[in-house]
Amino acid sequence: MGKDEVKKEEGVLGFTELWAIGIGQVIGAGVITLIGPAIGLTGYSAWLAYFVAVCLGAITNLPIIIFSSVTKYSGGDYSIITMLGGQKAGGMYIVGFSLQTLGMSLFATALGWYVNSMFPDANGMIVGIFFLVFFYFINMMGVANMARAQKIMSAILVGSLLLFIFAGARKGDFTPAFDFAGSEFFKGGSKGFWAAVMLLVYSCQGYKYNVNYGAQTKNATRNMPLSMLAVVPVLLVVYCGAALIDSVVLPIETVAGQPLTLAAGEILPKTLFYVFMFGGPIMALLTTMNSSYGAMCGPFLKASKDGWFPDKLGAVNRKGGAYVVLTIQLIVGLIPVLLGFSVKTIVNNMMLITSVYNFLLFYSLTRVPQKMPVKWAKARMHMSNPLYYFILAVAFIVQAAIGWNSMRSLTPALAVFNIAALIICFTYAIVRHRSGKTHVDTEGMIELG
């Protein structure tokens, strides 16, 4: 993207829209399904484990939040890696990023499961497919319309979780939940507590994908970092509050390993329970599905303009909807659902690839003071270089711990799959770059905004 094209972009997303997108992206069905297993691992300290998990997620996201205050850019992590880490590294990243389109099928499958739990006679597959298609059309109408829908849905989502928290606060016995010396507080000892933290941390990082909307953001160097930082207190209230209530309204051995819906059924009258089910787990999936469509577009549009993919991939309609990218996401999401395939194992065990890309991102961010000295000096979140490098080092260590914890569960077959995928991505990037078909404008990326 060149300088002349950049100047024409004014952006349609402000702070509120980005905040809603971030909330919807990060709060998924995990908050419903993971708290029970966390209680099983660490007992009444599950709320504290969620607090630590939110903080660790914020630490890993902080470097990219800081960078979003330096300059406006399109393409998310792809652009950062490309302009700071090198073109071939950026090509490697964007090819691997395409595998995340598999996540759409998981949202649809989980959505059908929750609908079936409320209405056993309903066809969960049809419901999942309906919403995949519905949000496809919402996103085809442009990012502004997607953001309007997201604001409404995110408000319903947070409101429903607060309903669970406030209703449960009237019925729970909070004494054991704050008895740090109690035998059931750190039920599994330090090992169980950190296992719970690692289990929960994956539901605490998703708001970083706000950076994929850089090209559509107004006053990006202000609104982008603020919107991501503003998600953190929401997560602290909602996640810690839900974990606290879930552990105190029923005997702890009853809720251990069980979804949040078990406690919700005890706390709420039947009508409000259905309201919670729709506004909580179902809305969590809908908001993530909606924002995931949009979050994938920015990197692929930028990569297609840079020559990593055919130009047609970057085509948009008159509303600004990236109809080719969106259609690919729809198809990739539909096929596993229609065929009854489970892609969860593949998606959840791409940890080696994810970790390599995260480390590549952190390495690229270390070069900000050297490659962008003027913009860095004027950044809204500017700090001394030693402090900046310290934050990067801490984020790297935390991300390494998260990645190592995940990769320990890799089977030999999955490890081979991860390594093979990395080799394919790297080979494609080298071949495509050497072919002369790429025309990456790194200067245009840096000057964006």
Short mmCIF file of C-alpha atoms in Angstrom, two decimals:
data_model
loop_
_atom_site.label_atom_id
_atom_site.label_comp_id
_atom_site.label_asym_id
_atom_site.label_seq_id
_atom_site.Cartn_x
_atom_site.Cartn_y
_atom_site.Cartn_z
CA MET A 1 0.00 0.00 0.00
CA GLY A 2 1.61 3.24 -1.13
CA LYS A 3 1.52 6.66 0.47
CA ASP A 4 -1.08 8.10 -1.91
CA GLU A 5 -3.48 5.27 -1.20
CA VAL A 6 -2.92 5.60 2.53
CA LYS A 7 -3.91 9.25 2.59
CA LYS A 8 -7.32 8.40 1.16
CA GLU A 9 -8.18 6.16 4.12
CA GLU A 10 -10.02 7.95 6.88
CA GLY A 11 -11.26 4.99 8.91
CA VAL A 12 -14.70 4.14 10.24
CA LEU A 13 -13.84 2.51 13.57
CA GLY A 14 -13.54 4.60 16.71
CA PHE A 15 -12.71 3.62 20.29
CA THR A 16 -16.16 2.22 21.11
CA GLU A 17 -16.31 0.04 18.02
CA LEU A 18 -12.81 -1.32 18.60
CA TRP A 19 -13.55 -1.94 22.27
CA ALA A 20 -16.65 -3.94 21.36
CA ILE A 21 -14.72 -5.89 18.73
CA GLY A 22 -11.97 -6.69 21.24
CA ILE A 23 -14.44 -7.82 23.91
CA GLY A 24 -16.32 -10.01 21.46
CA GLN A 25 -13.12 -11.47 20.06
CA VAL A 26 -11.60 -12.45 23.42
CA ILE A 27 -14.69 -13.55 25.39
CA GLY A 28 -15.58 -16.84 23.79
CA ALA A 29 -17.30 -19.96 25.03
CA GLY A 30 -14.13 -20.76 26.97
CA VAL A 31 -15.35 -18.77 29.96
CA ILE A 32 -18.33 -21.14 30.13
CA THR A 33 -16.41 -24.38 29.66
CA LEU A 34 -13.03 -23.75 31.32
CA ILE A 35 -13.90 -22.47 34.79
CA GLY A 36 -15.18 -25.86 35.99
CA PRO A 37 -12.00 -27.71 34.96
CA ALA A 38 -9.94 -24.90 36.54
CA ILE A 39 -11.84 -25.39 39.82
CA GLY A 40 -11.04 -29.09 39.55
CA LEU A 41 -7.34 -28.25 39.30
CA THR A 42 -7.01 -25.57 41.97
CA GLY A 43 -10.21 -25.41 44.04
CA TYR A 44 -11.55 -22.10 45.35
CA SER A 45 -8.54 -20.21 43.99
CA ALA A 46 -9.89 -20.51 40.43
CA TRP A 47 -10.88 -16.82 40.53
CA LEU A 48 -7.31 -15.92 41.47
CA ALA A 49 -6.00 -18.17 38.68
CA TYR A 50 -8.17 -16.24 36.22
CA PHE A 51 -6.82 -12.96 37.61
CA VAL A 52 -3.25 -14.13 36.98
CA ALA A 53 -4.22 -15.47 33.54
CA VAL A 54 -5.71 -12.10 32.51
CA CYS A 55 -2.55 -10.33 33.68
CA LEU A 56 -0.30 -12.75 31.80
CA GLY A 57 -2.41 -12.31 28.68
CA ALA A 58 -2.02 -8.55 29.02
CA ILE A 59 1.74 -8.91 29.38
CA THR A 60 2.02 -10.94 26.16
CA ASN A 61 -0.17 -8.40 24.34
CA LEU A 62 1.56 -5.31 25.72
CA PRO A 63 4.35 -5.11 23.09
CA ILE A 64 1.86 -5.01 20.22
CA ILE A 65 -0.32 -2.54 22.14
CA ILE A 66 2.71 -0.27 22.49
CA PHE A 67 3.50 -0.60 18.80
CA SER A 68 -0.06 0.31 17.86
CA SER A 69 0.61 3.72 19.45
CA VAL A 70 3.64 4.25 17.18
CA THR A 71 2.02 4.25 13.74
CA LYS A 72 -1.15 3.37 11.90
CA TYR A 73 -0.75 0.29 9.72
CA SER A 74 -2.82 -2.34 7.96
CA GLY A 75 -2.30 -6.08 8.00
CA GLY A 76 -1.83 -6.72 11.71
CA ASP A 77 1.10 -8.90 12.77
CA TYR A 78 1.88 -9.61 9.11
CA SER A 79 2.79 -5.97 8.49
CA ILE A 80 4.85 -5.71 11.68
CA ILE A 81 6.89 -8.80 10.84
CA THR A 82 7.28 -7.78 7.21
CA MET A 83 8.44 -4.22 7.75
CA LEU A 84 10.63 -4.93 10.78
CA GLY A 85 11.62 -8.58 10.48
CA GLY A 86 11.92 -8.96 6.71
CA GLN A 87 9.79 -9.78 3.70
CA LYS A 88 10.37 -13.53 3.68
CA ALA A 89 9.48 -13.72 7.37
CA GLY A 90 6.26 -11.85 6.63
CA GLY A 91 5.46 -14.23 3.79
CA MET A 92 6.04 -17.22 6.04
CA TYR A 93 3.73 -15.73 8.65
CA ILE A 94 0.81 -14.97 6.32
CA VAL A 95 0.81 -18.44 4.77
CA GLY A 96 0.60 -20.02 8.22
CA PHE A 97 -2.03 -17.49 9.28
CA SER A 98 -4.37 -18.95 6.67
CA LEU A 99 -4.72 -22.09 8.81
CA GLN A 100 -6.68 -20.05 11.36
CA THR A 101 -9.67 -20.07 9.02
CA LEU A 102 -10.35 -23.56 10.39
CA GLY A 103 -11.57 -21.92 13.59
CA MET A 104 -14.84 -20.90 11.91
CA SER A 105 -16.01 -24.51 11.86
CA LEU A 106 -15.35 -24.85 15.59
CA PHE A 107 -17.56 -21.85 16.36
CA ALA A 108 -20.39 -23.32 14.31
CA THR A 109 -20.05 -26.78 15.89
CA ALA A 110 -19.94 -25.41 19.46
CA LEU A 111 -22.91 -23.16 18.71
CA GLY A 112 -24.95 -26.16 17.63
CA TRP A 113 -24.00 -28.00 20.82
CA TYR A 114 -25.25 -25.17 23.06
CA VAL A 115 -28.49 -24.82 21.11
CA ASN A 116 -29.06 -28.57 21.46
CA SER A 117 -28.49 -28.32 25.21
CA MET A 118 -31.37 -25.81 25.39
CA PHE A 119 -33.62 -27.33 22.75
CA PRO A 120 -32.85 -31.05 22.30
CA ASP A 121 -35.02 -31.33 19.20
CA ALA A 122 -33.22 -28.52 17.38
CA ASN A 123 -30.80 -29.35 14.57
CA GLY A 124 -27.50 -27.97 15.85
CA MET A 125 -25.78 -28.33 12.49
CA ILE A 126 -28.40 -26.20 10.75
CA VAL A 127 -28.14 -23.53 13.46
CA GLY A 128 -24.35 -23.41 13.15
CA ILE A 129 -24.52 -23.16 9.36
CA PHE A 130 -27.19 -20.45 9.54
CA PHE A 131 -25.03 -18.17 11.68
CA LEU A 132 -21.91 -18.85 9.60
CA VAL A 133 -23.84 -17.61 6.57
CA PHE A 134 -25.53 -14.79 8.51
CA PHE A 135 -22.27 -13.23 9.70
CA TYR A 136 -20.76 -13.78 6.28
CA PHE A 137 -23.38 -11.42 4.87
CA ILE A 138 -22.96 -8.98 7.77
CA ASN A 139 -19.25 -8.73 7.00
CA MET A 140 -19.93 -8.50 3.27
CA MET A 141 -21.71 -5.23 4.06
CA GLY A 142 -18.46 -3.69 5.28
CA VAL A 143 -16.59 -3.27 8.54
CA ALA A 144 -18.84 -0.44 9.76
CA ASN A 145 -21.92 -2.67 9.72
CA MET A 146 -19.99 -5.51 11.29
CA ALA A 147 -18.92 -3.16 14.11
CA ARG A 148 -22.50 -1.96 14.71
CA ALA A 149 -23.65 -5.55 15.16
CA GLN A 150 -20.65 -6.28 17.38
CA LYS A 151 -21.40 -3.39 19.74
CA ILE A 152 -24.92 -4.69 20.35
CA MET A 153 -23.85 -8.30 20.79
CA SER A 154 -20.90 -7.48 23.05
CA ALA A 155 -23.18 -5.45 25.32
CA ILE A 156 -25.58 -8.41 25.56
CA LEU A 157 -22.67 -10.77 26.25
CA VAL A 158 -21.19 -8.72 29.09
CA GLY A 159 -24.66 -8.00 30.50
CA SER A 160 -25.53 -11.71 30.61
CA LEU A 161 -22.32 -12.63 32.41
CA LEU A 162 -22.92 -9.81 34.89
CA LEU A 163 -26.44 -11.18 35.41
CA PHE A 164 -24.89 -14.50 36.44
CA ILE A 165 -22.42 -12.75 38.76
CA PHE A 166 -24.95 -10.47 40.48
CA ALA A 167 -27.56 -13.21 40.87
CA GLY A 168 -24.98 -15.61 42.28
CA ALA A 169 -23.60 -13.01 44.70
CA ARG A 170 -26.90 -13.20 46.60
CA LYS A 171 -26.73 -16.97 47.05
CA GLY A 172 -23.06 -17.82 47.46
CA ASP A 173 -20.97 -18.48 50.57
CA PHE A 174 -17.81 -16.49 49.93
CA THR A 175 -15.92 -17.50 53.07
CA PRO A 176 -13.92 -20.41 51.57
CA ALA A 177 -13.21 -18.41 48.39
CA PHE A 178 -11.11 -15.94 50.40
CA ASP A 179 -9.66 -18.35 52.93
CA PHE A 180 -6.17 -18.47 51.48
CA ALA A 181 -5.04 -20.93 54.16
CA GLY A 182 -8.00 -23.28 53.61
CA SER A 183 -7.34 -26.82 52.41
CA GLU A 184 -9.63 -26.34 49.39
CA PHE A 185 -8.29 -22.94 48.31
CA PHE A 186 -5.13 -24.22 46.61
CA LYS A 187 -6.57 -27.69 46.21
CA GLY A 188 -3.89 -28.93 43.82
CA GLY A 189 -1.01 -27.02 45.36
CA SER A 190 1.20 -24.74 43.28
CA LYS A 191 1.24 -27.27 40.43
CA GLY A 192 -2.55 -27.33 40.23
CA PHE A 193 -2.78 -23.54 40.43
CA TRP A 194 -0.37 -22.95 37.55
CA ALA A 195 -2.03 -25.69 35.53
CA ALA A 196 -5.28 -23.78 35.96
CA VAL A 197 -3.60 -20.51 34.94
CA MET A 198 -2.22 -22.12 31.76
CA LEU A 199 -5.64 -23.58 30.99
CA LEU A 200 -7.32 -20.19 31.35
CA VAL A 201 -4.74 -17.94 29.70
CA TYR A 202 -5.82 -18.92 26.18
CA SER A 203 -9.12 -17.12 26.75
CA CYS A 204 -7.29 -13.92 27.73
CA GLN A 205 -5.30 -12.93 24.64
CA GLY A 206 -7.70 -12.61 21.70
CA TYR A 207 -8.22 -8.84 21.87
CA LYS A 208 -4.78 -8.37 20.28
CA TYR A 209 -6.45 -9.09 16.92
CA ASN A 210 -7.85 -5.57 17.01
CA VAL A 211 -4.63 -4.60 15.21
CA ASN A 212 -5.96 -6.33 12.10
CA TYR A 213 -8.40 -3.42 11.74
CA GLY A 214 -5.67 -0.77 11.56
CA ALA A 215 -6.56 0.49 8.08
CA GLN A 216 -10.19 1.07 9.10
CA THR A 217 -9.44 2.87 12.38
CA LYS A 218 -9.88 6.57 13.06
CA ASN A 219 -7.05 8.23 15.01
CA ALA A 220 -5.44 4.81 15.19
CA THR A 221 -2.42 5.62 17.36
CA ARG A 222 -4.84 6.70 20.10
CA ASN A 223 -7.92 4.51 19.65
CA MET A 224 -6.15 1.23 18.87
CA PRO A 225 -3.99 0.94 22.03
CA LEU A 226 -6.69 2.41 24.29
CA SER A 227 -9.31 -0.03 22.99
CA MET A 228 -7.11 -3.01 23.79
CA LEU A 229 -6.09 -1.73 27.20
CA ALA A 230 -9.76 -1.05 28.03
CA VAL A 231 -10.63 -4.70 27.45
CA VAL A 232 -8.44 -5.81 30.38
CA PRO A 233 -10.61 -4.42 33.23
CA VAL A 234 -13.69 -5.94 31.57
CA LEU A 235 -11.98 -9.34 31.60
CA LEU A 236 -10.93 -8.96 35.23
CA VAL A 237 -14.50 -8.24 36.33
CA VAL A 238 -16.26 -10.78 34.12
CA TYR A 239 -13.79 -13.66 34.27
CA CYS A 240 -12.81 -13.40 37.93
CA GLY A 241 -16.41 -12.71 38.94
CA ALA A 242 -17.77 -15.69 37.03
CA ALA A 243 -15.09 -18.00 38.45
CA LEU A 244 -15.76 -16.74 41.97
CA ILE A 245 -19.52 -17.25 41.74
CA ASP A 246 -19.18 -20.66 40.11
CA SER A 247 -17.11 -21.89 43.04
CA VAL A 248 -19.38 -20.68 45.86
CA VAL A 249 -23.01 -21.34 44.87
CA LEU A 250 -22.74 -25.15 44.90
CA PRO A 251 -20.42 -27.60 46.66
CA ILE A 252 -17.04 -27.33 45.02
CA GLU A 253 -16.93 -31.03 44.21
CA THR A 254 -20.18 -30.58 42.28
CA VAL A 255 -18.97 -27.78 39.97
CA ALA A 256 -15.42 -29.12 39.50
CA GLY A 257 -15.00 -30.09 35.87
CA GLN A 258 -18.50 -28.89 34.94
CA PRO A 259 -19.50 -26.01 32.63
CA LEU A 260 -20.71 -22.73 34.08
CA THR A 261 -24.23 -23.57 32.95
CA LEU A 262 -24.59 -26.00 35.88
CA ALA A 263 -24.30 -23.19 38.43
CA ALA A 264 -26.38 -20.88 36.24
CA GLY A 265 -29.23 -23.37 36.33
CA GLU A 266 -29.08 -23.33 40.14
CA ILE A 267 -28.87 -19.55 40.46
CA LEU A 268 -31.34 -18.34 37.85
CA PRO A 269 -35.04 -19.01 37.39
CA LYS A 270 -35.86 -20.89 34.21
CA THR A 271 -36.70 -17.83 32.12
CA LEU A 272 -33.54 -15.98 33.12
CA PHE A 273 -31.54 -19.17 32.60
CA TYR A 274 -32.56 -19.20 28.96
CA VAL A 275 -31.72 -15.51 28.75
CA PHE A 276 -28.28 -16.31 30.17
CA MET A 277 -27.75 -19.21 27.79
CA PHE A 278 -28.51 -17.04 24.78
CA GLY A 279 -26.65 -13.96 26.02
CA GLY A 280 -23.73 -15.88 27.55
CA PRO A 281 -22.30 -18.96 25.78
CA ILE A 282 -24.24 -18.53 22.54
CA MET A 283 -23.53 -14.80 22.26
CA ALA A 284 -19.88 -15.44 23.13
CA LEU A 285 -19.62 -17.67 20.09
CA LEU A 286 -21.56 -15.26 17.87
CA THR A 287 -19.37 -12.27 18.75
CA THR A 288 -16.21 -14.29 18.15
CA MET A 289 -17.56 -15.61 14.85
CA ASN A 290 -18.51 -12.12 13.66
CA SER A 291 -15.20 -10.48 14.57
CA SER A 292 -13.15 -13.43 13.28
CA TYR A 293 -14.52 -12.90 9.78
CA GLY A 294 -13.36 -9.28 9.86
CA ALA A 295 -10.04 -9.93 11.61
CA MET A 296 -8.89 -12.28 8.85
CA CYS A 297 -9.49 -9.74 6.09
CA GLY A 298 -6.88 -7.09 6.92
CA PRO A 299 -3.79 -9.34 6.77
CA PHE A 300 -4.93 -11.14 3.60
CA LEU A 301 -5.84 -7.93 1.79
CA LYS A 302 -2.43 -6.47 2.56
CA ALA A 303 -0.64 -9.71 1.64
CA SER A 304 -2.46 -9.97 -1.69
CA LYS A 305 -1.41 -6.41 -2.56
CA ASP A 306 2.16 -7.35 -1.67
CA GLY A 307 2.10 -10.29 -4.06
CA TRP A 308 2.10 -13.24 -1.66
CA PHE A 309 -1.29 -14.30 -3.03
CA PRO A 310 -3.10 -13.62 -6.32
CA ASP A 311 -4.41 -10.06 -6.68
CA LYS A 312 -8.00 -11.30 -6.86
CA LEU A 313 -7.80 -12.35 -3.20
CA GLY A 314 -7.79 -8.68 -2.26
CA ALA A 315 -10.94 -7.77 -4.19
CA VAL A 316 -13.60 -5.79 -2.28
CA ASN A 317 -17.19 -4.87 -3.09
CA ARG A 318 -18.64 -1.35 -3.07
CA LYS A 319 -19.31 -1.64 0.67
CA GLY A 320 -15.67 -2.47 1.33
CA GLY A 321 -16.38 -6.14 2.05
CA ALA A 322 -13.48 -8.42 1.09
CA TYR A 323 -15.79 -10.87 -0.66
CA VAL A 324 -13.11 -13.34 -1.83
CA VAL A 325 -11.47 -13.66 1.59
CA LEU A 326 -14.86 -13.84 3.32
CA THR A 327 -16.10 -16.50 0.90
CA ILE A 328 -13.01 -18.63 1.50
CA GLN A 329 -13.59 -18.37 5.25
CA LEU A 330 -17.22 -19.40 4.80
CA ILE A 331 -16.32 -22.43 2.69
CA VAL A 332 -13.52 -23.54 5.04
CA GLY A 333 -15.94 -23.17 7.94
CA LEU A 334 -18.79 -25.01 6.24
CA ILE A 335 -17.04 -28.10 4.89
CA PRO A 336 -15.98 -29.66 8.23
CA VAL A 337 -19.44 -28.93 9.69
CA LEU A 338 -21.27 -30.50 6.74
CA LEU A 339 -19.03 -33.56 6.74
CA GLY A 340 -19.09 -33.92 10.52
CA PHE A 341 -15.32 -33.62 10.79
CA SER A 342 -13.62 -32.59 14.02
CA VAL A 343 -10.85 -30.08 13.36
CA LYS A 344 -10.44 -29.22 17.04
CA THR A 345 -7.35 -31.34 17.48
CA ILE A 346 -5.60 -29.75 14.50
CA VAL A 347 -6.57 -26.19 15.43
CA ASN A 348 -5.77 -26.49 19.12
CA ASN A 349 -2.46 -28.21 18.51
CA MET A 350 -0.93 -25.76 16.04
CA MET A 351 1.05 -24.56 19.04
CA LEU A 352 4.50 -25.01 17.57
CA ILE A 353 3.58 -22.85 14.58
CA THR A 354 1.86 -20.28 16.80
CA SER A 355 4.85 -20.10 19.12
CA VAL A 356 7.32 -19.64 16.25
CA TYR A 357 5.22 -16.79 14.88
CA ASN A 358 4.93 -15.14 18.29
CA PHE A 359 8.69 -15.25 18.75
CA LEU A 360 9.13 -13.89 15.22
CA LEU A 361 6.78 -11.05 16.17
CA PHE A 362 8.68 -10.24 19.37
CA TYR A 363 11.99 -10.26 17.48
CA SER A 364 10.54 -7.86 14.91
CA LEU A 365 9.29 -5.52 17.63
CA THR A 366 12.79 -5.25 19.12
CA ARG A 367 13.76 -3.33 15.98
CA VAL A 368 11.25 -0.52 16.42
CA PRO A 369 13.64 2.03 18.05
CA GLN A 370 16.26 1.44 15.33
CA LYS A 371 14.05 1.23 12.23
CA MET A 372 11.43 3.80 13.24
CA PRO A 373 13.30 6.28 15.47
CA VAL A 374 11.23 9.36 14.63
CA LYS A 375 7.83 7.70 15.01
CA TRP A 376 9.03 5.87 18.13
CA ALA A 377 10.11 9.14 19.73
CA LYS A 378 6.68 10.67 19.05
CA ALA A 379 4.64 7.59 20.05
CA ARG A 380 1.83 8.05 22.58
CA MET A 381 3.22 5.17 24.64
CA HIS A 382 6.89 6.09 24.16
CA MET A 383 9.24 5.03 26.93
CA SER A 384 12.96 4.61 27.42
CA ASN A 385 14.54 1.93 25.27
CA PRO A 386 15.70 -0.15 28.27
CA LEU A 387 12.15 -0.21 29.67
CA TYR A 388 10.75 -1.14 26.25
CA TYR A 389 13.23 -4.00 25.87
CA PHE A 390 12.46 -5.17 29.40
CA ILE A 391 8.74 -5.37 28.58
CA LEU A 392 9.55 -7.32 25.41
CA ALA A 393 11.76 -9.72 27.36
CA VAL A 394 9.08 -10.37 29.98
CA ALA A 395 6.42 -10.87 27.28
CA PHE A 396 8.75 -13.28 25.47
CA ILE A 397 9.34 -15.32 28.63
CA VAL A 398 5.63 -15.51 29.44
CA GLN A 399 4.74 -16.49 25.88
CA ALA A 400 7.51 -19.11 25.89
CA ALA A 401 6.06 -20.63 29.08
CA ILE A 402 2.58 -20.70 27.54
CA GLY A 403 3.88 -22.24 24.33
CA TRP A 404 5.97 -24.85 26.14
CA ASN A 405 3.02 -25.86 28.30
CA SER A 406 0.93 -26.41 25.18
CA MET A 407 3.59 -28.22 23.17
CA ARG A 408 4.15 -30.74 25.95
CA SER A 409 0.84 -32.33 24.93
CA LEU A 410 1.87 -32.74 21.28
CA THR A 411 1.84 -36.32 20.07
CA PRO A 412 4.64 -37.37 17.69
CA ALA A 413 2.19 -37.22 14.77
CA LEU A 414 1.09 -33.69 15.64
CA ALA A 415 4.68 -32.57 16.17
CA VAL A 416 5.51 -33.83 12.68
CA PHE A 417 2.43 -32.04 11.32
CA ASN A 418 3.51 -28.77 12.94
CA ILE A 419 7.08 -29.04 11.66
CA ALA A 420 5.90 -29.98 8.16
CA ALA A 421 3.52 -27.01 8.11
CA LEU A 422 6.36 -24.68 9.14
CA ILE A 423 8.61 -26.04 6.39
CA ILE A 424 5.86 -25.62 3.78
CA CYS A 425 5.16 -22.04 4.86
CA PHE A 426 8.85 -21.13 4.85
CA THR A 427 9.45 -22.81 1.47
CA TYR A 428 6.49 -21.04 -0.12
CA ALA A 429 7.68 -17.67 1.15
CA ILE A 430 11.20 -18.20 -0.27
CA VAL A 431 9.97 -19.48 -3.64
CA ARG A 432 7.37 -16.73 -4.01
CA HIS A 433 9.87 -14.05 -3.05
CA ARG A 434 12.55 -15.32 -5.44
CA SER A 435 10.04 -15.55 -8.27
CA GLY A 436 9.82 -11.77 -8.29
CA LYS A 437 6.04 -11.85 -7.86
CA THR A 438 6.13 -10.05 -4.53
CA HIS A 439 6.22 -6.25 -4.42
CA VAL A 440 6.17 -5.39 -0.74
CA ASP A 441 6.05 -1.66 0.03
CA THR A 442 7.57 -1.61 3.52
CA GLU A 443 7.96 2.17 3.38
CA GLY A 444 4.25 2.48 2.71
CA MET A 445 3.53 0.34 5.75
CA ILE A 446 5.64 2.52 8.01
CA GLU A 447 4.21 5.77 6.68
CA LEU A 448 0.58 4.60 6.99
CA GLY A 449 -1.20 7.23 9.07
#
